[in-house]
Short mmCIF file of C-alpha atoms in Angstrom, two decimals:
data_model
loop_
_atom_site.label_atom_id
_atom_site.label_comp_id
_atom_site.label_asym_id
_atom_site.label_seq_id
_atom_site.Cartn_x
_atom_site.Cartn_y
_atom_site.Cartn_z
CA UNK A 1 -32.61 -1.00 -1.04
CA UNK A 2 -31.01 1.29 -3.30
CA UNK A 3 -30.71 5.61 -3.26
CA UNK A 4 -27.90 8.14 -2.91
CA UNK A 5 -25.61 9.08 0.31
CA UNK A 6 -25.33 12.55 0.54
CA UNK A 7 -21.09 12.81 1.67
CA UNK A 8 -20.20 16.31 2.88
CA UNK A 9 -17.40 15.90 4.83
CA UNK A 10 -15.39 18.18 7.34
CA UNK A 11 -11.87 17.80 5.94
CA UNK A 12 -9.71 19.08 7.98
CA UNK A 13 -7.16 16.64 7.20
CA UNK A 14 -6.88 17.25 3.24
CA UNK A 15 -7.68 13.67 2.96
CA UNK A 16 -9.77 13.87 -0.15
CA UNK A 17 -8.69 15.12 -3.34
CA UNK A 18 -12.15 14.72 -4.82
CA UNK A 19 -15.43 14.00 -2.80
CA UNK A 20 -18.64 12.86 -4.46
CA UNK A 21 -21.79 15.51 -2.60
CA UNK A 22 -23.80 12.37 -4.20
CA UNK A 23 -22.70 9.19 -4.09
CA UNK A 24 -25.55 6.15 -5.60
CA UNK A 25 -25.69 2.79 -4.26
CA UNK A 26 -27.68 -0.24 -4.67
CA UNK A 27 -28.89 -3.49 -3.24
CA UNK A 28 -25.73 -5.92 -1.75
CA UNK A 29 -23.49 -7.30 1.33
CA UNK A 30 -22.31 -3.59 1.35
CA UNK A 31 -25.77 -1.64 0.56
CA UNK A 32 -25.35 2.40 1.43
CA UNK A 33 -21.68 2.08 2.91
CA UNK A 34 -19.50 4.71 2.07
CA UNK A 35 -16.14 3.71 0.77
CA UNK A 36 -13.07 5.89 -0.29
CA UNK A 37 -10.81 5.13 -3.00
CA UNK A 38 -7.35 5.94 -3.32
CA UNK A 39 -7.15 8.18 -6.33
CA UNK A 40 -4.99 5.89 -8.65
CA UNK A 41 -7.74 3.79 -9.08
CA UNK A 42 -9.96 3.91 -11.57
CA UNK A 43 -13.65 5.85 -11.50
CA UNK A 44 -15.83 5.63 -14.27
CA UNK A 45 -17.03 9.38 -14.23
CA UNK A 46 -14.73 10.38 -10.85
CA UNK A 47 -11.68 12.46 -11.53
CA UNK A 48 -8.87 10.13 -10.91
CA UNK A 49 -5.28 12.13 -10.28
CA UNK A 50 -2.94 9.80 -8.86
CA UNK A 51 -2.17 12.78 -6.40
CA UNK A 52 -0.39 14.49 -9.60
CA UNK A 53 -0.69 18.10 -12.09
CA UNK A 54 -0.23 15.88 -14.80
CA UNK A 55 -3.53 14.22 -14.71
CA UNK A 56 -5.89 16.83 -13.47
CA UNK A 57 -9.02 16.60 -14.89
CA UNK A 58 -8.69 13.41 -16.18
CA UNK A 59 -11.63 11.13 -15.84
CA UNK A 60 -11.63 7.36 -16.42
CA UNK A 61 -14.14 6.10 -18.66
CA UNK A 62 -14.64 2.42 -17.07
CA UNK A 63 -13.72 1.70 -13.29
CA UNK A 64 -11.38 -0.65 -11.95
CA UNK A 65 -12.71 -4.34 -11.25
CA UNK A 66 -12.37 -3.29 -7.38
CA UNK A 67 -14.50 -0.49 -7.75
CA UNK A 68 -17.06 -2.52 -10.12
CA UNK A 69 -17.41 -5.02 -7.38
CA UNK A 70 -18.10 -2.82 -4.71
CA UNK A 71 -20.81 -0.93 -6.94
CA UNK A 72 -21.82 -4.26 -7.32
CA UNK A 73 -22.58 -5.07 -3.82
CA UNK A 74 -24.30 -1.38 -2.53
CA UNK A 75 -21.10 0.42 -1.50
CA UNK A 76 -21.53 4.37 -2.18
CA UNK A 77 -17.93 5.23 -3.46
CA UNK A 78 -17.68 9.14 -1.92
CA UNK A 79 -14.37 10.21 -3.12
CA UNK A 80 -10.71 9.30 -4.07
CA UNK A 81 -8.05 10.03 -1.07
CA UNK A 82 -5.33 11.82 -1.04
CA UNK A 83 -2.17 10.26 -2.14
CA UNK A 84 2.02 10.61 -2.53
CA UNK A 85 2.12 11.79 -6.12
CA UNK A 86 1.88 7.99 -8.48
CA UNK A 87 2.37 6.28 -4.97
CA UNK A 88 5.62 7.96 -4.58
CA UNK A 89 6.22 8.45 -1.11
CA UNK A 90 6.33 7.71 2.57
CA UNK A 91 4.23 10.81 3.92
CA UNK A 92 1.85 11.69 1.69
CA UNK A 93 3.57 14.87 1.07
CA UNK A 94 4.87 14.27 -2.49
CA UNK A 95 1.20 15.17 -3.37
CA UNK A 96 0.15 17.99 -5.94
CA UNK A 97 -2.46 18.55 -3.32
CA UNK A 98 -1.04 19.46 -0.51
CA UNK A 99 -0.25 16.80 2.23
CA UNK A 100 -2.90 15.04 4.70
CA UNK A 101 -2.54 15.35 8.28
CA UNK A 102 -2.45 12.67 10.52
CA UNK A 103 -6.08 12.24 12.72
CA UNK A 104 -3.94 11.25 15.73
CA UNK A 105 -1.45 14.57 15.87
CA UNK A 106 -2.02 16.99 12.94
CA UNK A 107 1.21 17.75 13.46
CA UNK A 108 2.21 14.37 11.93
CA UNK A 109 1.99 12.61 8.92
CA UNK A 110 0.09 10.14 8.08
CA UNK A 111 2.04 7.89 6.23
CA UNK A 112 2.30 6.72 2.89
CA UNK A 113 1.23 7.07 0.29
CA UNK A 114 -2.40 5.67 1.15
CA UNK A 115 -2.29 8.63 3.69
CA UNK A 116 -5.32 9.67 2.49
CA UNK A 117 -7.09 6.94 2.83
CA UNK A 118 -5.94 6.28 6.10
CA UNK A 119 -6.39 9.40 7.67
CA UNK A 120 -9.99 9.32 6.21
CA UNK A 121 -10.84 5.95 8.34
CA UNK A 122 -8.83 6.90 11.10
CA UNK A 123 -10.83 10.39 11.66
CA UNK A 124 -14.36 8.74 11.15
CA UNK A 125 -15.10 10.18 7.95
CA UNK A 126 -15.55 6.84 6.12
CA UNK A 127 -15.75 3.13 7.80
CA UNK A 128 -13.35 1.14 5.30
CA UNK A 129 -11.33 2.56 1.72
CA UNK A 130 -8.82 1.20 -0.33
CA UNK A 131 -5.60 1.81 -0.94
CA UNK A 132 -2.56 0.45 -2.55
CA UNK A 133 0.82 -0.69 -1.65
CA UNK A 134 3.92 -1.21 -3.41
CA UNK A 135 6.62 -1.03 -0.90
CA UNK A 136 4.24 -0.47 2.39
CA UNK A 137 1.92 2.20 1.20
CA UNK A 138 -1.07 0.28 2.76
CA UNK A 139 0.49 -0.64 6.02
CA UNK A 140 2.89 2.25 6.63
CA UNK A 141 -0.50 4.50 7.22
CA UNK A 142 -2.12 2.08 9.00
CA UNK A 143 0.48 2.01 11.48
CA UNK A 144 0.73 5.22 11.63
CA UNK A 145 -2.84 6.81 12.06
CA UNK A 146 -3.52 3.59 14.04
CA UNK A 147 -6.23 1.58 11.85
CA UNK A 148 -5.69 -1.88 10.01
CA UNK A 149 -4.55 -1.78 6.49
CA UNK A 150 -3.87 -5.33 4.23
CA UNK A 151 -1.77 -6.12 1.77
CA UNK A 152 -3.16 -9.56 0.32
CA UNK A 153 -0.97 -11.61 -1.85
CA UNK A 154 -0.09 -10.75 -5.10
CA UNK A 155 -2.20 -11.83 -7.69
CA UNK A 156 -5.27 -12.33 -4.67
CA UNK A 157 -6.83 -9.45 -6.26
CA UNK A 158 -7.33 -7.94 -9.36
CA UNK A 159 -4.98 -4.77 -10.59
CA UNK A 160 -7.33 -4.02 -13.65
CA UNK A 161 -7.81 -0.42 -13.52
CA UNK A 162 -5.29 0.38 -11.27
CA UNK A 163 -2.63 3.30 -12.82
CA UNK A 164 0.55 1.10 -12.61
CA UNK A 165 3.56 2.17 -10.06
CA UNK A 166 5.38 -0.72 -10.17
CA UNK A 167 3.71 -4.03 -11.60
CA UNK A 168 5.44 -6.78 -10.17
CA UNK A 169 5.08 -5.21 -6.76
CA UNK A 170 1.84 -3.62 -6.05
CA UNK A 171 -1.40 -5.11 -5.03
CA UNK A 172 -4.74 -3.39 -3.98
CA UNK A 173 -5.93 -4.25 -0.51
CA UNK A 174 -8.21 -2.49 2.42
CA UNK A 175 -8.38 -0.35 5.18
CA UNK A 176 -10.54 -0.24 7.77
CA UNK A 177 -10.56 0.57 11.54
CA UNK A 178 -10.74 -3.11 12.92
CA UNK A 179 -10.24 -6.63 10.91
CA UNK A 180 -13.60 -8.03 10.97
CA UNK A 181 -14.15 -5.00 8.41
CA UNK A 182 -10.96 -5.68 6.63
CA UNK A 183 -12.36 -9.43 6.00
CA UNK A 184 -15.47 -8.28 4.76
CA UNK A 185 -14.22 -5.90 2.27
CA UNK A 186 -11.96 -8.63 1.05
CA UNK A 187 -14.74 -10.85 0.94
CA UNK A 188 -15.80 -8.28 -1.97
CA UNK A 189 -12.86 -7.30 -3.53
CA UNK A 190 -10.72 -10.61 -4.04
CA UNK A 191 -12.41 -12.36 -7.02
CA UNK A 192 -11.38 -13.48 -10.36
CA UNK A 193 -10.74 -11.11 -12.70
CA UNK A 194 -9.23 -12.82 -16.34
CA UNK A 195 -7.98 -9.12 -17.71
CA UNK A 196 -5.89 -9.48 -14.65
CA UNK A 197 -3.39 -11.86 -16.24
CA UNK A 198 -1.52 -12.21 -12.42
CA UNK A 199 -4.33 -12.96 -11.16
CA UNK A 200 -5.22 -16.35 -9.54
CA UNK A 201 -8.89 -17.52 -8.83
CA UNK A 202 -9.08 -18.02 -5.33
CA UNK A 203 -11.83 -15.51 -3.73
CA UNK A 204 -11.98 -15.05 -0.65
CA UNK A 205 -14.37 -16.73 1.85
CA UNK A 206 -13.56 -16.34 5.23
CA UNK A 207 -14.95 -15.69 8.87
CA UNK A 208 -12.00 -14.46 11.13
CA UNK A 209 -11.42 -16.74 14.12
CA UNK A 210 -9.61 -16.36 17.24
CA UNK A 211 -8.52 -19.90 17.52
CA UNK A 212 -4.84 -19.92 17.20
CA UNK A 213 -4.01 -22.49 19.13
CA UNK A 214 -1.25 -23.97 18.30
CA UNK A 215 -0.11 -21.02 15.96
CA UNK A 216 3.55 -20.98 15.31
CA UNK A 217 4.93 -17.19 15.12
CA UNK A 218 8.11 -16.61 13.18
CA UNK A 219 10.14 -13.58 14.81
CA UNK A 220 13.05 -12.93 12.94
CA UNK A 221 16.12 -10.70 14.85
CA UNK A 222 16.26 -8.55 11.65
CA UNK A 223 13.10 -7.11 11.98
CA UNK A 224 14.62 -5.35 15.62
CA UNK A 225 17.45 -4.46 15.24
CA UNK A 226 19.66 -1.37 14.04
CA UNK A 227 17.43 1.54 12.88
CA UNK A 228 14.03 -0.15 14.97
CA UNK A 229 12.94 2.54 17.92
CA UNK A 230 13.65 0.22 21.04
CA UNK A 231 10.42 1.27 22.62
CA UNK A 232 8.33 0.42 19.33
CA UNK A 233 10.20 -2.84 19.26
CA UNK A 234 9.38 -3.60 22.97
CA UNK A 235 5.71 -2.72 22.05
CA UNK A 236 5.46 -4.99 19.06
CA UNK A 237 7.43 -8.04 21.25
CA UNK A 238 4.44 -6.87 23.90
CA UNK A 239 2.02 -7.51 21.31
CA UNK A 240 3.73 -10.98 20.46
CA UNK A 241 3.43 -11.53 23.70
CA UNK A 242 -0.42 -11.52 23.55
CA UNK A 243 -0.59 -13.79 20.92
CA UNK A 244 1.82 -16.50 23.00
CA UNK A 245 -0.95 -16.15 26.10
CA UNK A 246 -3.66 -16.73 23.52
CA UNK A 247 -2.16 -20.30 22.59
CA UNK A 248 0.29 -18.95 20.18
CA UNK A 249 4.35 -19.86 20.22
CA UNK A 250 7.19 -18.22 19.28
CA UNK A 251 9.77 -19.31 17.00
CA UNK A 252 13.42 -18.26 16.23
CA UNK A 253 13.66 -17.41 12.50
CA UNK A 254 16.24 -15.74 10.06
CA UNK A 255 15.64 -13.41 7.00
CA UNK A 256 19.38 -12.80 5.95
CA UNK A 257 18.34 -11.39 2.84
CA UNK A 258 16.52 -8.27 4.60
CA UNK A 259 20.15 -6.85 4.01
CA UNK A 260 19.66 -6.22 0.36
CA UNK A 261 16.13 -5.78 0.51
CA UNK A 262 15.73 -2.06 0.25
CA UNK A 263 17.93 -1.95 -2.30
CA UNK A 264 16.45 -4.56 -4.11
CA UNK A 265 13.20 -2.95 -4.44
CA UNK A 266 14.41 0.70 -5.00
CA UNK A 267 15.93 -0.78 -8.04
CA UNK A 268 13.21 -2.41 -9.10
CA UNK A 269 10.26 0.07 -8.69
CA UNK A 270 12.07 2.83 -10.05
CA UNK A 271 13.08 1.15 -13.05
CA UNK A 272 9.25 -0.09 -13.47
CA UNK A 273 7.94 3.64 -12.88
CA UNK A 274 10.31 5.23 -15.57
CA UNK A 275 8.58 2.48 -18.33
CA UNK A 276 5.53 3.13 -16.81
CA UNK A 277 5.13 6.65 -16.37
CA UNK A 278 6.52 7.00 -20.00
CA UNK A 279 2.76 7.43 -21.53
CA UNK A 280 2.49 10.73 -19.48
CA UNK A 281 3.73 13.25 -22.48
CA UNK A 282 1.16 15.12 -23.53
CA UNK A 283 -0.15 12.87 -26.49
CA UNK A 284 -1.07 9.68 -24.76
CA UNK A 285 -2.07 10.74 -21.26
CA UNK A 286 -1.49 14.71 -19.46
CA UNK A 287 -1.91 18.04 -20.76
CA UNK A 288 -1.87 18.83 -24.33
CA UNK A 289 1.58 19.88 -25.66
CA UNK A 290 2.63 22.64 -27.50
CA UNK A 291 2.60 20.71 -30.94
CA UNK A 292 4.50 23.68 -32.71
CA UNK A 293 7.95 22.53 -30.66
CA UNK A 294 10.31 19.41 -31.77
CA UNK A 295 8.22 16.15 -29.52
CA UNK A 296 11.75 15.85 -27.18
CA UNK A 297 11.39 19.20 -26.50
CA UNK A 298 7.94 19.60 -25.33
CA UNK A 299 7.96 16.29 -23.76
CA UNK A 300 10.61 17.36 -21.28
CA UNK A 301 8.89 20.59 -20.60
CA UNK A 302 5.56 18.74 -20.02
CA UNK A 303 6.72 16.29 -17.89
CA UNK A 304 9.31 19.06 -15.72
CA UNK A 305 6.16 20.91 -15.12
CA UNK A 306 3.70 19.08 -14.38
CA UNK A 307 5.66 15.76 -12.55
CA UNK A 308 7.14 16.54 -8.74
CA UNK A 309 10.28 16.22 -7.68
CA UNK A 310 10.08 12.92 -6.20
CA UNK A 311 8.23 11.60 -9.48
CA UNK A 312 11.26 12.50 -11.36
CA UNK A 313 13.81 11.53 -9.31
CA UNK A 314 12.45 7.98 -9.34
CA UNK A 315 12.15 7.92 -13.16
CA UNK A 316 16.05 9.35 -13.61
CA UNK A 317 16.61 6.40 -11.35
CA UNK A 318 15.07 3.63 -13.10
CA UNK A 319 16.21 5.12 -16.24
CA UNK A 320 19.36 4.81 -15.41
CA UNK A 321 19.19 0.96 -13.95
CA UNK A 322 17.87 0.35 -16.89
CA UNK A 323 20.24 1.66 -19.43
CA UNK A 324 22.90 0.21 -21.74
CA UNK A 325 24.94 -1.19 -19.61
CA UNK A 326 24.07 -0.59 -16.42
CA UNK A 327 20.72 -2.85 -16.76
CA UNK A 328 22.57 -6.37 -15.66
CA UNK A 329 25.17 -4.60 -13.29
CA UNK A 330 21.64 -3.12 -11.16
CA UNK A 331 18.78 -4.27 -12.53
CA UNK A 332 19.69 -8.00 -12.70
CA UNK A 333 21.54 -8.30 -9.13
CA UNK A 334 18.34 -7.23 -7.68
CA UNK A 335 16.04 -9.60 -9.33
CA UNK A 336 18.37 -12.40 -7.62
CA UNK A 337 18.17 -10.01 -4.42
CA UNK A 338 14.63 -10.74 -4.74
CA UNK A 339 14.36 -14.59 -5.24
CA UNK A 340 16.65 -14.76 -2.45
CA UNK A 341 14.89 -12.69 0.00
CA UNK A 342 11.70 -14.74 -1.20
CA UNK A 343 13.36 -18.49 -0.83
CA UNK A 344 14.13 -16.76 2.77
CA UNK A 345 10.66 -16.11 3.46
CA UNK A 346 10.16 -20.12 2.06
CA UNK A 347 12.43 -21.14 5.03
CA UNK A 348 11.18 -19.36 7.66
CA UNK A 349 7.74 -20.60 6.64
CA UNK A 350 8.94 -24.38 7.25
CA UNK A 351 9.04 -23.74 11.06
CA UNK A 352 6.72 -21.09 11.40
CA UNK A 353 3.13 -20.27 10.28
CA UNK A 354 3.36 -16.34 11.00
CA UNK A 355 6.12 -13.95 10.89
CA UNK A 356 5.80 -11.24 12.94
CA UNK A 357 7.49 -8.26 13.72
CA UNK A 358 6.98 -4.15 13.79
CA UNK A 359 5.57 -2.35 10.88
CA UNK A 360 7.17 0.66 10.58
CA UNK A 361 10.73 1.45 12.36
CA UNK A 362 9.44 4.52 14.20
CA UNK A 363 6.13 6.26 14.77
CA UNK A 364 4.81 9.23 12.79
CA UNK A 365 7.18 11.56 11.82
CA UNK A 366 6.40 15.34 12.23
CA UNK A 367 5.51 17.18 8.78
CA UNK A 368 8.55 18.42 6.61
CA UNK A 369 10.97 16.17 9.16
CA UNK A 370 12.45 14.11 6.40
CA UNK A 371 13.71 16.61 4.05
CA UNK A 372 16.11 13.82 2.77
CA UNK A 373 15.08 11.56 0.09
CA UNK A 374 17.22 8.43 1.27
CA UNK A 375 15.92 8.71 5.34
CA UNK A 376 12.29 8.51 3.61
CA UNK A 377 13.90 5.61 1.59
CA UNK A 378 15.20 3.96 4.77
CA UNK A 379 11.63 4.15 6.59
CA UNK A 380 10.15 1.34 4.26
CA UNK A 381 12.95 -1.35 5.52
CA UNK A 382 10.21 -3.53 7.39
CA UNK A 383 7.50 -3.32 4.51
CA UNK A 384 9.21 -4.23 1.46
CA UNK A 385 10.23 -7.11 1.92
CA UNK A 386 6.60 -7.97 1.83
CA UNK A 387 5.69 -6.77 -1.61
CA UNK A 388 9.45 -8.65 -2.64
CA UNK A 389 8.00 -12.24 -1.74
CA UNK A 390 4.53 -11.26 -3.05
CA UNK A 391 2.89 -12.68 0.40
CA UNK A 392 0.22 -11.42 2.48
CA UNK A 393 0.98 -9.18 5.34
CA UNK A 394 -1.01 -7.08 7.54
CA UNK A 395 -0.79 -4.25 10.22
CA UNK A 396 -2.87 -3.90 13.39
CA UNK A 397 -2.45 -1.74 16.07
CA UNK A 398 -0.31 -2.13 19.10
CA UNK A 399 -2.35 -1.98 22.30
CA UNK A 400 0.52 0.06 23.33
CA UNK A 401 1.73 3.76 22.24
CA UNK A 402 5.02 5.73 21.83
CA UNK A 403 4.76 9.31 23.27
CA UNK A 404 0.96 8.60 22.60
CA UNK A 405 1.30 7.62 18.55
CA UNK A 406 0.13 4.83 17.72
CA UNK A 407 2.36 1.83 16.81
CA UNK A 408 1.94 -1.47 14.34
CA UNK A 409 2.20 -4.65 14.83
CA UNK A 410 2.95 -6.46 11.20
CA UNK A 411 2.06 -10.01 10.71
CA UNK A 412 3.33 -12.15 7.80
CA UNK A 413 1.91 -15.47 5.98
CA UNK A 414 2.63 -17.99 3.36
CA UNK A 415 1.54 -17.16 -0.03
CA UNK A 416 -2.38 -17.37 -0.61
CA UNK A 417 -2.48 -17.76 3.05
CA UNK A 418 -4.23 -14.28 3.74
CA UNK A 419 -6.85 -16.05 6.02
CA UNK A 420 -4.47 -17.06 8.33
CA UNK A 421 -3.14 -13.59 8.50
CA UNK A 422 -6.15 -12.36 9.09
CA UNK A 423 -7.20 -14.99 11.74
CA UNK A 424 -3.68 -13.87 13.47
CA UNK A 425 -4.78 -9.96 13.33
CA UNK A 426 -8.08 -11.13 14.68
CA UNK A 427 -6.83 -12.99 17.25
CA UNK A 428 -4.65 -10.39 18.94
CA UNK A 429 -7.43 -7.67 18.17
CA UNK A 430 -10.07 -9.56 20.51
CA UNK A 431 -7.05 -10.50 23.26
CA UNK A 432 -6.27 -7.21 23.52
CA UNK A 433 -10.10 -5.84 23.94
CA UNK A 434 -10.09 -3.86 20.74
#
């Protein structure tokens, strides 16, 4: 079977930067299934953005090795989704675009920065997408426009074609509106990839099972305490609950170094993005520049025009972790913040298989509520730590609501142990009806 999928969405939700009215697809596992990609990945012939002025109109000649592999097997990519400008973001309102709404309360956000391709899922406009996440971007969303979004270990699948944030951190990974479609579009997306030099061959080939029997789940005091909602902690320890009448038991277990953990990676991404972003002046990648001017000066003026404020707030910051002498007073201390929030993880492993624990601090936050950059900064204190490790973590949905948003319940693994996470997700999905 092979043809076209005519995509004509309503949007109501600003979702979609770019929609494809046409979308081919071919024979495969997912023949005619239409698939959204967040718009910092890669689409041979498909405007790719990254949610930013800067690269409007561009459009990649060759497609990432996600997006090759689900041509590959049938899927109909319709559009790229909406997106925090570069993956900037907690809200999806850094974007050049405009921000998405969240499906649930379009009053709301929707999270971030795979807002987009959250709120596409969660409204029904397509089954599954991708996103990305660097600090929480996958799972932030899905908490918050209640959906599942995965963040598979690093290195699990290939970054090839993906416009880099933050390299040591970020990791493609899926979103869909239950997990048995979440392990299928794994099943696609997770194989070996050599221009991928952090990648490891292990593909994935799994069928989710509810047996956890047996299962021992890590729940580490850190992840409730100061700055947790106590009625989305009670839901999440409600959810835990589940899993413990399911054959599941609980374990006591410590992540000291949660403490530096947000600082840690705020350090770290920002001083990744300002190398990163560099190649956006005008010559390499962006608008043409006004050649006639000295390079400094129409570099700045490029980059102050067409880059948001969040974008270059994040680059001053790296910049300056990164500088003469500032580079091993920052930059170093939270590289060792890292390997010890990761040897952490390591210990908590020993006496537990799963570490479980609330997604997101709160539930969706109204539009324009955080107006400050560091409460937007604080939000991410339960994802990180994630992306830090470089394991596999995952957020389903609560059974349970606050005020009638939906709430996530984030579950943790070992390294290359994204089956068992997903087994876990499973588990409690099915025990809970969904």
């Amino acid at each position: 079977m092979a043809g076209t999928l005519e995509f004509s969405p309503d949007d109501r939700y600003n979702a979609f930067i770019t929609t494809c009215k046409e979308a081919p697809f071919s024979d495969g596992v997912l023949a005619g299934t239409p698939i959204a990609v967040k718009d910092n990945i890669s689409t041979a012939g498909i405007e790719t953005t990254c949610g930013s002025r800067i690269l409007e109109g561009y459009v990649p000649p060759y497609d990432a090795h996600v997006v090759e592999l689900l041509r590959r097997e049938g899927a109909a990519i319709v559009g790229k989704t909406n997106m925090d400008e570069f993956g900037m973001g907690t809200t999806t309102e850094t974007s050049a675009f405009g921000p998405t709404t969240n499906p649930i309360d379009t009053s709301r956000v929707p999270g971030g920065s795979s807002g987009g391709s959250a709120a596409a899922v969660a409204a029904g406009l397509v089954p599954m997408a991708l996103g990305t996440d660097t600090g929480g971007s996958i799972r932030c969303p899905a908490a918050f426009c209640g959906i599942v979004g995965f963040k598979p270990t690093y290195g699990r699948v290939s970054r090839y074609g993906l416009i880099a944030y933050a390299n040591s951190l970020e990791q493609i990974g899926p979103m869909a509106r239950n997990v048995e479609e979440i392990s299928r579009l794994l099943s696609v997306i997770a194989r070996y990839d050599p221009r991928d030099s952090t990648m490891i061959d292990r593909p994935y080939k799994h069928q989710p099972s509810v047996d956890i029997e047996g299962l021992r789940i890590g729940v580490p005091e850190e992840y409730f305490g100061e700055g947790v909602d106590a009625r989305v902690a009670e839901t999440v320890r409600d959810a835990i609950s589940v899993l413990e009448e399911m054959g599941a038991r609980t374990v006591q277990v410590s992540i000291p170094g949660m403490r530096y953990a947000l600082a840690a990676y705020y350090v770290i991404c920002t001083g990744e993005a300002s190398s990163n972003l560099a190649r956006f002046d005008g010559l390499r990648y962006g608008p043409a520049v006004d050649t006639r001017k000295p390079w400094h000066e129409a570099y700045r003026e490029i980059r102050q025009e067409k880059f948001g404020a969040e974008v270059r707030r994040r680059i001053m910051l790296g910049t300056f972790a990164l500088s003469a002498g500032y580079a091993g007073r920052y930059y170093a201390k939270a590289q060792i913040a890292r390997r010890n929030i990761k040897e952490d993880f390591e210990r908590a492993f020993r006496s537990a298989d799963i570490i479980a624990g609330p997604t997101m601090p709160t539930v969706a936050f109204r539009l324009g509520e955080k107006t400050d950059p560091l409460s937007l900064y604080l939000s991410d204190i339960l994802t990180v730590p994630a992306n830090l490790a470089g394991i596999p973590a995952i957020s389903v949905p609560c059974a349970g609501s606050v005020d009638g948003l939906p709430v996530g319940l984030q579950l943790m693994g070992r390294r290359f142990e994204d089956e068992r996470v997903i087994d876990a997700a499973y588990a409690y999905e099915q025990g809970v009806g969904r």
